[in-house]
């Protein structure tokens, strides 16, 4: 019987090791999950100890047996409380509503622990194994029932506002716990409660708390902080630029006025990051403003567009083309003194996806660099969220495409036979897509 | 046609200067008669000058542009208001629609393209003056023609079609548009087609190509291009922005 407890403990210890060594955002949700993992580990240890002591009633001192049993039941109440707390924070994050049921949850926690420490207990011996019983035992059933009801209330009240994936995870976890507790209640000697708790923790770990997701969250947060830092009141910026533009035009300098107009457009469009997904047309507008400015700075730079007009309203992740083109300019064409051409082509592939190609006539990759870039783009998920260096732009594009569109899509580079490289971006092509993750 | 009298309201002198000197008012049959730098001044100037057109920044001192419009709307029902704003935000557009604003343009203003906006204003002023009842015996020719256009805007329509329908020469009709409304025939047709398209985009769930067809554009790519040029955004963006800002406001 003890084998199951040891096995489950090892599984949870393994998961805890992964979880604690992963870099993650500091948030109440993750801290609650960390606390939950610790509590589950302690609970499993106590479970293992009690399974042994309850079956050796004559050799183990009665007082010791009583203490570990009471601790075991209180740890179970605590674990179930933490599950409830985790789910309530998850729901609150999703809906933005305050957590109203928390007070009830905490009062019950105190009552439950006091009950399991103080209420009378006894032991029942059966041919298939012994178990502890008595009023104190009821506390863990009461805790499961009480917190499951609280969670169910949370779910029902916010049904419309919870993401589908989270809904199914919470639902599955509640169902598992309910089933296992019913089995435990049906046959006390089976001592299966630890399985339910482990499975419940596992289901959250695998879906919402695994290192991949944590890392993506962290990158997103760092990027947005970086963005906020650069956002020195954009209205001030482009209003001032606009004033300068008008002065230039009043002074008869049409060229400067036009350039400033492009710059204002570029800022205005790039500040619009509130939507993660935009029309291809909007993305092209930003790119054109950028290219026009670059072509003015480097007159021997040429730019060519070939966009299938039917694809104008295709939905694409925002801000993906400009970093790719910037990369082509800085790593390909710069080495040729900014002499050359960038061609941007968007077309429907045979499989009905959208492919955008950015082809340059630059110096191409050095042998080592090509394989380094390929490797980086292939292992995008394992790349640490670097915030400096040359490749952050394209790595970030790759990560966002994978995150928003799915693993099938993404970015890769090929070398052109006549020199230079082509960046290929493969995106799904659906007019009205459900972009909620 | 009489010159249209224009009031400019913006707290930045440079923007007013830009409007005054970089746009060919004369060529578009207009004349700037006054300027104001804040909401209070704007209200006073509205009453003193009673302009045909007021070009209004939203974010101005003392009282914002929308409030000025709201307060002077009753006293000046015939004035056409144009909002110029740096706020790239559709929620202002909704408020503007409620105040019956004729046009809405975003900063930075491209003075060369501002002519289209003036054309739209002239059309709006003309439509406001036009009698609403139909089949008046001594109806003016231009009213008949514009009504015909409104009813047939989904069809392939041109000056020669109108010429045949009304037994007049194309040149005469073309001049009629110039002298009665102040804009050329094509600008007028594009304007009413865009108005129709916008109405369809917001009030129906028709696909973009259906909207395009019902607004008189057989090729929806042409439609998208024209729409983008006139509204600054694509038809699908227009529809989505409207609903998204609606959800935010709820």
PDB file of N, CA and C in Angstrom, chain A residues 7 17 103 162 190 221 227 238 240-241 259 279 286 304 354 390 404 407 430:
ATOM      1  N   UNK A   7       5.359   6.525  -4.779  1.00  0.00           N
ATOM      2  CA  UNK A   7       5.338   6.859  -6.214  1.00  0.00           C
ATOM      3  C   UNK A   7       4.780   8.248  -6.433  1.00  0.00           C
ATOM      4  N   UNK A  17      10.213  20.311  -8.495  1.00  0.00           N
ATOM      5  CA  UNK A  17      11.558  20.707  -8.893  1.00  0.00           C
ATOM      6  C   UNK A  17      11.508  21.515 -10.191  1.00  0.00           C
ATOM      7  N   UNK A 103     -13.510  35.054   2.228  1.00  0.00           N
ATOM      8  CA  UNK A 103     -13.675  35.100   3.677  1.00  0.00           C
ATOM      9  C   UNK A 103     -14.284  33.796   4.178  1.00  0.00           C
ATOM     10  N   UNK A 162     -15.173  33.003 -18.489  1.00  0.00           N
ATOM     11  CA  UNK A 162     -13.960  32.208 -18.316  1.00  0.00           C
ATOM     12  C   UNK A 162     -13.587  31.571 -19.639  1.00  0.00           C
ATOM     13  N   UNK A 190      -9.603   1.885   1.453  1.00  0.00           N
ATOM     14  CA  UNK A 190      -8.805   2.007   0.217  1.00  0.00           C
ATOM     15  C   UNK A 190      -7.740   3.092   0.319  1.00  0.00           C
ATOM     16  N   UNK A 221       5.457  39.889 -20.529  1.00  0.00           N
ATOM     17  CA  UNK A 221       5.494  40.949 -19.520  1.00  0.00           C
ATOM     18  C   UNK A 221       6.710  41.849 -19.721  1.00  0.00           C
ATOM     19  N   UNK A 227       8.101  48.220 -23.695  1.00  0.00           N
ATOM     20  CA  UNK A 227       7.289  49.094 -24.519  1.00  0.00           C
ATOM     21  C   UNK A 227       6.827  50.311 -23.713  1.00  0.00           C
ATOM     22  N   UNK A 238       3.817  62.929 -31.268  1.00  0.00           N
ATOM     23  CA  UNK A 238       3.417  63.223 -32.642  1.00  0.00           C
ATOM     24  C   UNK A 238       2.707  64.541 -32.829  1.00  0.00           C
ATOM     25  N   UNK A 240       3.918  67.257 -31.453  1.00  0.00           N
ATOM     26  CA  UNK A 240       5.049  68.158 -31.679  1.00  0.00           C
ATOM     27  C   UNK A 240       5.613  67.979 -33.078  1.00  0.00           C
ATOM     28  N   UNK A 241       5.767  66.718 -33.468  1.00  0.00           N
ATOM     29  CA  UNK A 241       6.272  66.462 -34.820  1.00  0.00           C
ATOM     30  C   UNK A 241       5.357  67.093 -35.859  1.00  0.00           C
ATOM     31  N   UNK A 259       8.358  63.953 -45.169  1.00  0.00           N
ATOM     32  CA  UNK A 259       9.082  63.002 -44.323  1.00  0.00           C
ATOM     33  C   UNK A 259       8.511  62.990 -42.908  1.00  0.00           C
ATOM     34  N   UNK A 279      -5.334  43.726 -39.409  1.00  0.00           N
ATOM     35  CA  UNK A 279      -5.430  43.404 -40.826  1.00  0.00           C
ATOM     36  C   UNK A 279      -4.041  43.450 -41.456  1.00  0.00           C
ATOM     37  N   UNK A 286       2.155  50.284 -41.825  1.00  0.00           N
ATOM     38  CA  UNK A 286       3.261  50.560 -40.912  1.00  0.00           C
ATOM     39  C   UNK A 286       4.590  50.311 -41.613  1.00  0.00           C
ATOM     40  N   UNK A 304       9.988  46.960 -53.044  1.00  0.00           N
ATOM     41  CA  UNK A 304       8.997  46.514 -54.011  1.00  0.00           C
ATOM     42  C   UNK A 304       7.923  45.718 -53.266  1.00  0.00           C
ATOM     43  N   UNK A 354      -1.409  31.673 -45.578  1.00  0.00           N
ATOM     44  CA  UNK A 354      -0.871  32.938 -46.075  1.00  0.00           C
ATOM     45  C   UNK A 354       0.638  32.913 -45.908  1.00  0.00           C
ATOM     46  N   UNK A 390      21.043  41.154 -31.523  1.00  0.00           N
ATOM     47  CA  UNK A 390      20.496  41.428 -32.842  1.00  0.00           C
ATOM     48  C   UNK A 390      19.271  40.614 -33.166  1.00  0.00           C
ATOM     49  N   UNK A 404       0.318  32.787 -31.013  1.00  0.00           N
ATOM     50  CA  UNK A 404      -0.994  33.268 -31.440  1.00  0.00           C
ATOM     51  C   UNK A 404      -1.616  32.400 -32.522  1.00  0.00           C
ATOM     52  N   UNK A 407       1.602  26.023 -33.628  1.00  0.00           N
ATOM     53  CA  UNK A 407       2.966  25.518 -33.868  1.00  0.00           C
ATOM     54  C   UNK A 407       3.274  25.317 -35.340  1.00  0.00           C
ATOM     55  N   UNK A 430      -7.613  32.946 -42.262  1.00  0.00           N
ATOM     56  CA  UNK A 430      -9.044  32.839 -41.991  1.00  0.00           C
ATOM     57  C   UNK A 430      -9.533  34.243 -41.795  1.00  0.00           C
TER      58      UNK A 430
END
